[in-house]
Amino acid sequence: MTDASGPVLELAGPRPAPIIEADRLVKRYGPRVALRGVSFTIAPREVVGLLGPNGSGKSTLLRLITGYLAPSGGTARVDGLDVVSESIEVRRRVGYVPEDAPLYEWMRVSEFLDFMARIKGLGGVAARCAASGVAEQLALGPVMRLLIGKLSRGYRQRVAIAQALLCDPRVLIFDEPTNALDAFQVVAVRELIRSLAGSRTILVASHVLSEIEKVASRVMILVEGRLLTDDALREVKGPSRLRLRVGGESQQVVACLRSVPGVAAAVCNERGTYLITAEPGQNIAPGVAASVSRMGLPLEELATVAPDLESVFLDLAARQALPDRVAA
Amino acid sequence: MKVFAALVRKEEQALFTSPIAYVVLTVFLLLMGYSFCLTLFMTHVSDLVHLFFQIFVMFLLTIPVITMRLVAEERNLRTLETLLSAPVSETQIVLAKYVASLSLVVLMLVLSLSYAIVLAIFGEPDWGPIYSGYLGLLLLGAALVAAGLTASCIARNQVVAALLSLSIFLLLWIIDQFGYILPDPFNALVVNLSLSVHFKPFVTGSLYLSDAGYFISIALLGIFLSVWALARR
């Protein structure tokens, strides 16, 4: 028999030190600011998705973490190493697959993997063994003697992933890994990323929401250089919202929603459709219906919406892009 | 060192899988062969002074073609991102590109030794100016490759890189002419920046440390600026 009324025991061990840490990262390209104070941490063996529209700064953020670019402000650390002052050591720990797999097209696949293994510090026999090991893992056997320039996009992507896996890095970073691939190739790459998870930390950037949703256990959302959330999936599991479709001027709707106690925020997603978030523990549906009726606005729809990643993303992106449209 | 060797091998492979190296070598050998025969049959003098000046001009015109793609192409095709995701430093990358490009220049000079061999078989040349001339050409090539590499690191486009280095080379070739119209002490400064002023003594068999120092300084400055430009990305 156990004593159920006894003190609650802390069964979880101490939290492991993060393997990737970004602290107020800023990147400027001349007058243009690509990243505006981005901070987050990633624990070892986490699979994290970085979601954001094109031009939101995802690739810049990944390039800062891999040491390819230097930040204009803030710091980033990988495995406790600073990405600027200890860039070479950071690159030993990171396998990076850049967007669109930029590879040497005049090299054969075997030559390229051998070359990458050598510049990652492996000697002759070890380099050949490592190259053939990753080639086997990624089923590159049939194309090892072909020029990279002759490969299909799917195979090119696999070669890019293979070079990232050389020397068994602790962290794998993928930038838009399914870009321009056909449906079969997308599934194959997704399965591959899933198979690599578990023993490694993986950071995947994409603008395709469904891709991120299928591979990541945590999703960060980056819009216009700002990290809007470092765990969008937590918000998905959060309280449901109301979708209100109503006629009338937006000022009237705003005034109507302001008068309802318990409304935390409302975002106008499209003309006349509002996504309303309640304060914790509040049931606002009757209040909203009553307020709309009292103001004489034509009510078309009032429904509870279980949040999904898409709605969370659109909600956050709308708040970022159109802060003046946030009603309450 | 193994990493550096792998980088040099990759650069040499890149150089010799593109048609540029073969076109440059072919044009160089055709023009120099024609020039050597013409000079020899007209002057009946067994030296290579005239040929060395021809090679000097050929280097000014061909080295921009050799160096233009080194970094500009990698940046344009974004392979630099893949390369720099590996634990290699900018210095290693620049030095590997420099060594590989200089090896093509050295190959051009080695092939031109056939003219000296012809002179040795059919005449009695004075070997002193030939040795010093080759040393001068080697130093000139080392300086020009470094300057061309810098242009390739700065420019995003290969054609711009080639035009930039060609402009710098032509300016440094004729800059001593401006010395005559400038007042003292600027005239001496400008004259001492000239490639041809520092190259001429080598061809005539006169070796001065100042001339060698000039070419070595350009080479070191070019390598330093290339590393700086690459790290500034």
mmCIF file of N, CA and C in Angstrom, chain A residues 18-26 35 37-42 61-62 64-65 71 73-78 81 83 203 220 227 230:
data_model
loop_
_atom_site.group_PDB
_atom_site.id
_atom_site.type_symbol
_atom_site.label_atom_id
_atom_site.label_comp_id
_atom_site.label_asym_id
_atom_site.label_seq_id
_atom_site.Cartn_x
_atom_site.Cartn_y
_atom_site.Cartn_z
ATOM 1 N N PRO A 18 21.100 22.586 -22.381
ATOM 2 C CA PRO A 18 20.694 22.678 -23.796
ATOM 3 C C PRO A 18 21.888 22.478 -24.726
ATOM 4 N N ILE A 19 21.617 21.856 -25.868
ATOM 5 C CA ILE A 19 22.716 21.658 -26.831
ATOM 6 C C ILE A 19 22.810 22.850 -27.781
ATOM 7 N N ILE A 20 21.674 23.513 -28.009
ATOM 8 C CA ILE A 20 21.701 24.751 -28.817
ATOM 9 C C ILE A 20 21.061 25.859 -27.984
ATOM 10 N N GLU A 21 21.771 26.955 -27.885
ATOM 11 C CA GLU A 21 21.247 28.123 -27.154
ATOM 12 C C GLU A 21 21.419 29.351 -28.017
ATOM 13 N N ALA A 22 20.356 30.090 -28.194
ATOM 14 C CA ALA A 22 20.448 31.380 -28.893
ATOM 15 C C ALA A 22 19.995 32.447 -27.915
ATOM 16 N N ASP A 23 20.764 33.488 -27.802
ATOM 17 C CA ASP A 23 20.440 34.541 -26.849
ATOM 18 C C ASP A 23 20.423 35.896 -27.564
ATOM 19 N N ARG A 24 19.235 36.416 -27.756
ATOM 20 C CA ARG A 24 19.000 37.738 -28.381
ATOM 21 C C ARG A 24 19.796 37.904 -29.679
ATOM 22 N N LEU A 25 19.688 36.912 -30.547
ATOM 23 C CA LEU A 25 20.429 36.957 -31.816
ATOM 24 C C LEU A 25 19.865 38.032 -32.746
ATOM 25 N N VAL A 26 20.763 38.829 -33.269
ATOM 26 C CA VAL A 26 20.381 39.871 -34.227
ATOM 27 C C VAL A 26 21.258 39.702 -35.458
ATOM 28 N N LEU A 35 17.095 39.300 -38.422
ATOM 29 C CA LEU A 35 16.712 38.681 -37.147
ATOM 30 C C LEU A 35 16.697 39.754 -36.067
ATOM 31 N N GLY A 37 16.576 39.886 -32.276
ATOM 32 C CA GLY A 37 16.629 39.418 -30.891
ATOM 33 C C GLY A 37 15.976 38.070 -30.668
ATOM 34 N N VAL A 38 16.427 37.066 -31.392
ATOM 35 C CA VAL A 38 15.844 35.719 -31.283
ATOM 36 C C VAL A 38 16.536 34.936 -30.157
ATOM 37 N N SER A 39 15.747 34.419 -29.233
ATOM 38 C CA SER A 39 16.293 33.616 -28.125
ATOM 39 C C SER A 39 15.509 32.310 -28.013
ATOM 40 N N PHE A 40 16.226 31.212 -27.827
ATOM 41 C CA PHE A 40 15.576 29.909 -27.587
ATOM 42 C C PHE A 40 16.637 28.919 -27.136
ATOM 43 N N THR A 41 16.194 27.801 -26.631
ATOM 44 C CA THR A 41 17.128 26.711 -26.308
ATOM 45 C C THR A 41 16.563 25.415 -26.866
ATOM 46 N N ILE A 42 17.451 24.503 -27.192
ATOM 47 C CA ILE A 42 17.035 23.174 -27.674
ATOM 48 C C ILE A 42 17.789 22.134 -26.846
ATOM 49 N N LEU A 61 18.980 32.328 -39.520
ATOM 50 C CA LEU A 61 19.125 31.785 -38.160
ATOM 51 C C LEU A 61 19.952 30.494 -38.190
ATOM 52 N N LEU A 62 19.659 29.624 -39.164
ATOM 53 C CA LEU A 62 20.408 28.365 -39.253
ATOM 54 C C LEU A 62 21.875 28.631 -39.592
ATOM 55 N N LEU A 64 23.577 31.205 -38.782
ATOM 56 C CA LEU A 64 24.247 31.717 -37.582
ATOM 57 C C LEU A 64 24.609 30.563 -36.653
ATOM 58 N N ILE A 65 23.694 29.612 -36.521
ATOM 59 C CA ILE A 65 23.945 28.487 -35.610
ATOM 60 C C ILE A 65 25.080 27.604 -36.123
ATOM 61 N N PRO A 71 26.783 36.700 -36.106
ATOM 62 C CA PRO A 71 25.648 37.563 -35.734
ATOM 63 C C PRO A 71 26.078 39.024 -35.602
ATOM 64 N N GLY A 73 24.512 40.867 -33.415
ATOM 65 C CA GLY A 73 24.333 41.061 -31.988
ATOM 66 C C GLY A 73 23.854 39.775 -31.359
ATOM 67 N N GLY A 74 24.031 39.647 -30.039
ATOM 68 C CA GLY A 74 23.614 38.441 -29.348
ATOM 69 C C GLY A 74 24.618 37.316 -29.509
ATOM 70 N N THR A 75 24.302 36.188 -28.892
ATOM 71 C CA THR A 75 25.230 35.049 -28.950
ATOM 72 C C THR A 75 24.469 33.770 -29.266
ATOM 73 N N ALA A 76 25.195 32.804 -29.793
ATOM 74 C CA ALA A 76 24.630 31.465 -29.995
ATOM 75 C C ALA A 76 25.691 30.459 -29.584
ATOM 76 N N ARG A 77 25.247 29.384 -28.950
ATOM 77 C CA ARG A 77 26.181 28.345 -28.511
ATOM 78 C C ARG A 77 25.649 26.989 -28.929
ATOM 79 N N VAL A 78 26.558 26.141 -29.353
ATOM 80 C CA VAL A 78 26.209 24.751 -29.679
ATOM 81 C C VAL A 78 27.080 23.854 -28.811
ATOM 82 N N LEU A 81 29.632 25.660 -26.952
ATOM 83 C CA LEU A 81 30.695 26.363 -27.683
ATOM 84 C C LEU A 81 30.117 27.561 -28.423
ATOM 85 N N VAL A 83 29.484 30.082 -31.284
ATOM 86 C CA VAL A 83 29.521 29.841 -32.739
ATOM 87 C C VAL A 83 30.460 30.802 -33.478
ATOM 88 N N LEU A 203 17.194 20.008 -35.960
ATOM 89 C CA LEU A 203 16.486 21.272 -36.169
ATOM 90 C C LEU A 203 16.121 21.347 -37.655
ATOM 91 N N MET A 220 8.910 25.951 -33.441
ATOM 92 C CA MET A 220 9.139 27.373 -33.187
ATOM 93 C C MET A 220 8.629 28.136 -34.414
ATOM 94 N N LEU A 227 10.925 35.627 -33.163
ATOM 95 C CA LEU A 227 10.432 34.311 -32.755
ATOM 96 C C LEU A 227 9.124 34.527 -32.007
ATOM 97 N N ASP A 230 8.241 29.621 -29.041
ATOM 98 C CA ASP A 230 9.235 28.549 -29.140
ATOM 99 C C ASP A 230 8.574 27.189 -28.917
#
